[in-house]
GROMACS .gro file of C-alpha atoms in nm:
model
  205
    1MET     CA    1  -0.049   1.560   1.089
    2PHE     CA    2  -0.301   1.450   0.801
    3GLU     CA    3  -0.414   1.879   0.739
    4SER     CA    4  -0.039   1.984   0.523
    5ARG     CA    5  -0.123   1.807   0.231
    6PRO     CA    6   0.044   1.911  -0.048
    7ASP     CA    7  -0.242   2.094  -0.280
    8ARG     CA    8  -0.122   1.853  -0.593
    9ASP     CA    9  -0.383   1.666  -0.865
   10ALA     CA   10  -0.229   1.401  -0.881
   11GLU     CA   11  -0.110   1.088  -0.561
   12VAL     CA   12   0.003   0.721  -0.493
   13ALA     CA   13  -0.050   0.697  -0.186
   14LEU     CA   14   0.149   0.413   0.015
   15VAL     CA   15  -0.081   0.252   0.273
   16GLY     CA   16  -0.012  -0.106   0.489
   17ARG     CA   17   0.042  -0.208   0.860
   18SER     CA   18   0.374  -0.143   1.045
   19ASN     CA   19   0.628  -0.260   0.956
   20VAL     CA   20   0.609  -0.430   0.562
   21GLY     CA   21   0.779  -0.208   0.439
   22LYS     CA   22   0.637   0.126   0.317
   23SER     CA   23   0.953   0.350   0.362
   24THR     CA   24   1.223   0.059   0.128
   25LEU     CA   25   1.024   0.091  -0.109
   26MET     CA   26   0.918   0.479  -0.064
   27ARG     CA   27   1.307   0.527  -0.089
   28GLU     CA   28   1.341   0.274  -0.418
   29LEU     CA   29   1.052   0.488  -0.544
   30THR     CA   30   1.161   0.804  -0.486
   31GLY     CA   31   1.605   0.811  -0.356
   32HIS     CA   32   1.488   0.964  -0.116
   33THR     CA   33   1.519   0.847   0.276
   34PHE     CA   34   1.222   0.987   0.532
   35ASP     CA   35   1.278   0.954   0.892
   36THR     CA   36   1.103   0.681   1.015
   37GLY     CA   37   1.138   0.492   1.325
   38GLN     CA   38   1.306   0.216   1.433
   39ARG     CA   39   0.992   0.098   1.609
   40PRO     CA   40   0.648   0.031   1.450
   41GLY     CA   41   0.373   0.284   1.524
   42VAL     CA   42   0.639   0.591   1.519
   43THR     CA   43   0.544   0.740   1.169
   44ARG     CA   44   0.227   0.887   1.216
   45SER     CA   45   0.196   1.163   0.936
   46PRO     CA   46   0.157   1.040   0.616
   47ASN     CA   47   0.573   1.125   0.371
   48HIS     CA   48   0.432   1.376   0.118
   49TYR     CA   49   0.757   1.367  -0.114
   50ASP     CA   50   0.609   1.550  -0.431
   51TRP     CA   51   0.712   1.716  -0.777
   52THR     CA   52   0.614   2.027  -0.812
   53SER     CA   53   0.586   2.079  -1.248
   54GLU     CA   54   0.391   1.791  -1.228
   55ASP     CA   55   0.109   1.817  -0.996
   56PHE     CA   56   0.183   1.449  -0.858
   57MET     CA   57   0.349   1.284  -0.492
   58ILE     CA   58   0.440   0.930  -0.397
   59THR     CA   59   0.289   0.988  -0.050
   60ASP     CA   60   0.354   0.690   0.222
   61LEU     CA   61   0.052   0.695   0.483
   62PRO     CA   62   0.149   0.603   0.849
   63GLY     CA   63   0.089   0.231   0.948
   64PHE     CA   64  -0.148   0.015   1.060
   65GLY     CA   65  -0.289  -0.225   1.260
   66PHE     CA   66  -0.104  -0.351   1.533
   67MET     CA   67   0.252  -0.175   1.750
   68GLU     CA   68   0.385  -0.271   2.041
   69GLY     CA   69   0.356   0.020   2.301
   70VAL     CA   70   0.102   0.218   2.089
   71PRO     CA   71  -0.263   0.224   2.292
   72GLU     CA   72  -0.518   0.058   2.127
   73ASP     CA   73  -0.729   0.418   2.074
   74VAL     CA   74  -0.421   0.576   1.946
   75ARG     CA   75  -0.408   0.303   1.651
   76GLU     CA   76  -0.732   0.346   1.637
   77GLN     CA   77  -0.715   0.666   1.526
   78THR     CA   78  -0.468   0.646   1.283
   79LYS     CA   79  -0.686   0.437   1.068
   80THR     CA   80  -0.972   0.671   1.060
   81ASP     CA   81  -0.683   0.931   1.027
   82ILE     CA   82  -0.556   0.728   0.693
   83VAL     CA   83  -0.955   0.629   0.595
   84ARG     CA   84  -1.054   0.996   0.685
   85TYR     CA   85  -0.783   1.095   0.427
   86ILE     CA   86  -0.857   0.849   0.159
   87GLU     CA   87  -1.226   0.968   0.073
   88ASP     CA   88  -1.116   1.265   0.085
   89ASN     CA   89  -0.857   1.247  -0.175
   90ALA     CA   90  -1.013   0.963  -0.335
   91ASP     CA   91  -1.027   1.161  -0.719
   92LYS     CA   92  -0.660   1.248  -0.749
   93ILE     CA   93  -0.554   0.872  -0.594
   94LEU     CA   94  -0.461   0.764  -0.899
   95THR     CA   95  -0.307   0.459  -0.730
   96ALA     CA   96  -0.328   0.298  -0.383
   97VAL     CA   97  -0.039   0.089  -0.264
   98LEU     CA   98  -0.101  -0.161  -0.042
   99VAL     CA   99   0.180  -0.328   0.072
  100VAL     CA  100   0.196  -0.672   0.300
  101ASP     CA  101   0.414  -0.911   0.382
  102GLY     CA  102   0.449  -1.195   0.130
  103LYS     CA  103   0.575  -1.384   0.427
  104ALA     CA  104   0.323  -1.307   0.731
  105ALA     CA  105   0.027  -1.196   0.531
  106VAL     CA  106  -0.180  -1.452   0.488
  107ASP     CA  107  -0.164  -1.600   0.819
  108ILE     CA  108  -0.250  -1.289   0.938
  109ILE     CA  109  -0.506  -1.251   0.755
  110ASP     CA  110  -0.629  -1.609   0.895
  111ARG     CA  111  -0.512  -1.449   1.250
  112HIS     CA  112  -0.799  -1.219   1.243
  113SER     CA  113  -1.125  -1.328   1.127
  114GLY     CA  114  -1.326  -1.453   1.296
  115PRO     CA  115  -1.713  -1.403   1.316
  116ASP     CA  116  -1.747  -1.007   1.383
  117GLU     CA  117  -1.358  -0.902   1.243
  118VAL     CA  118  -1.214  -0.846   0.937
  119PRO     CA  119  -0.824  -0.838   0.872
  120TYR     CA  120  -0.726  -0.456   0.778
  121ASP     CA  121  -0.546  -0.504   0.467
  122VAL     CA  122  -0.846  -0.734   0.396
  123GLU     CA  123  -1.075  -0.464   0.519
  124MET     CA  124  -0.904  -0.197   0.303
  125PHE     CA  125  -0.834  -0.346  -0.010
  126HIS     CA  126  -1.205  -0.331  -0.045
  127PHE     CA  127  -1.216  -0.075   0.076
  128LEU     CA  128  -0.985   0.106  -0.152
  129ARG     CA  129  -1.170  -0.091  -0.419
  130ASP     CA  130  -1.505   0.125  -0.207
  131VAL     CA  131  -1.380   0.442  -0.305
  132ASP     CA  132  -1.341   0.340  -0.669
  133VAL     CA  133  -0.932   0.357  -0.568
  134PRO     CA  134  -0.745   0.157  -0.837
  135VAL     CA  135  -0.528  -0.045  -0.547
  136VAL     CA  136  -0.207  -0.268  -0.671
  137VAL     CA  137  -0.149  -0.487  -0.408
  138ALA     CA  138   0.242  -0.493  -0.318
  139VAL     CA  139   0.336  -0.854  -0.225
  140ASN     CA  140   0.652  -0.727  -0.032
  141LYS     CA  141   0.962  -0.979   0.083
  142MET     CA  142   0.960  -1.263  -0.188
  143ASP     CA  143   1.290  -1.323  -0.111
  144LYS     CA  144   1.165  -1.495   0.226
  145VAL     CA  145   0.896  -1.749   0.130
  146ASP     CA  146   0.961  -2.083  -0.051
  147ASP     CA  147   0.609  -2.167  -0.162
  148ARG     CA  148   0.538  -1.896  -0.418
  149ASP     CA  149   0.318  -1.924  -0.642
  150GLU     CA  150   0.095  -2.170  -0.336
  151ARG     CA  151   0.151  -1.804  -0.082
  152LEU     CA  152   0.041  -1.538  -0.378
  153ASN     CA  153  -0.303  -1.843  -0.459
  154GLU     CA  154  -0.434  -1.782  -0.103
  155LEU     CA  155  -0.375  -1.411  -0.051
  156CYS     CA  156  -0.566  -1.330  -0.353
  157ASP     CA  157  -0.785  -1.617  -0.233
  158ARG     CA  158  -0.863  -1.387   0.097
  159LEU     CA  159  -0.906  -1.055  -0.060
  160GLY     CA  160  -1.161  -1.260  -0.287
  161LEU     CA  161  -1.015  -1.296  -0.553
  162TYR     CA  162  -1.022  -1.651  -0.795
  163PRO     CA  163  -0.669  -1.775  -0.759
  164PRO     CA  164  -0.469  -1.843  -0.957
  165TRP     CA  165  -0.315  -1.480  -0.895
  166LYS     CA  166  -0.077  -1.484  -1.248
  167GLN     CA  167  -0.466  -1.340  -1.386
  168TRP     CA  168  -0.427  -1.044  -1.112
  169GLN     CA  169  -0.089  -0.915  -1.189
  170ASN     CA  170  -0.217  -0.558  -1.242
  171THR     CA  171  -0.348  -0.609  -0.895
  172ILE     CA  172  -0.065  -0.872  -0.695
  173ALA     CA  173   0.280  -0.774  -0.728
  174PRO     CA  174   0.545  -0.962  -0.529
  175ILE     CA  175   0.828  -0.779  -0.437
  176SER     CA  176   1.139  -0.716  -0.280
  177ALA     CA  177   1.156  -0.363  -0.167
  178LYS     CA  178   1.507  -0.443   0.063
  179ARG     CA  179   1.700  -0.583  -0.259
  180GLY     CA  180   1.524  -0.337  -0.496
  181SER     CA  181   1.318  -0.581  -0.759
  182ILE     CA  182   1.020  -0.341  -0.753
  183GLU     CA  183   0.888  -0.399  -1.099
  184PRO     CA  184   0.622  -0.629  -1.116
  185MET     CA  185   0.504  -0.354  -0.897
  186THR     CA  186   0.591  -0.031  -1.096
  187ASP     CA  187   0.417  -0.177  -1.389
  188ALA     CA  188   0.119  -0.299  -1.213
  189VAL     CA  189   0.135   0.134  -1.108
  190ARG     CA  190   0.253   0.218  -1.458
  191HIS     CA  191  -0.109   0.061  -1.563
  192HIS     CA  192  -0.336   0.199  -1.422
  193LEU     CA  193  -0.128   0.565  -1.475
  194HIS     CA  194  -0.210   0.436  -1.853
  195GLU     CA  195  -0.619   0.437  -1.794
  196ALA     CA  196  -0.622   0.749  -1.636
  197GLU     CA  197  -0.473   0.892  -1.874
  198ARG     CA  198  -0.138   1.003  -1.689
  199ASP     CA  199   0.156   0.846  -1.904
  200ASP     CA  200   0.328   1.115  -1.835
  201LEU     CA  201   0.374   1.013  -1.472
  202PHE     CA  202   0.577   0.702  -1.570
  203GLN     CA  203   0.896   0.858  -1.526
  204PHE     CA  204   0.813   0.802  -1.149
  205PHE     CA  205   0.794   0.435  -1.171
   0.00000   0.00000   0.00000
């Protein structure tokens, strides 16, 4: 499933747990509707949307984390596949967009923070940085969050970024994909594309 990656030298990858709105964001970016299941965890292989002439693609990786009705071993395998995919293509991934649910992310992280447990989102954030992939955290569904600044500061804190969040605008991007309000994310992605000397890809963001 993961072997069918188109041969492109430049990629922006969307990662995140199931049900955070990755597919909605993908649709917002590409104008293309992908076949997503009604249940979390239905997308098991990456969705690639590519522009051959530009040698570029956007990839929506399968959701990780808890998925109802999905056995633990399948869940772990999916996570392993995602990690391997990122490791194998790290030199081609110009930016990874880690999508989290603005309303639930901090609670989920806190719920899974134990002595021998690192929450998936935090683990993925640090893993991406470890393999030198610039990461933008797209904090989705912000239209449902009341205490916006407080919530974003808490998220920064959990990710090991020193609050206030506003000093991390190339990393933390509050968005609402369903409402088409994704500018903070596209600005942050453009920043990283610029750093990679790929301003030609701005047209897609």
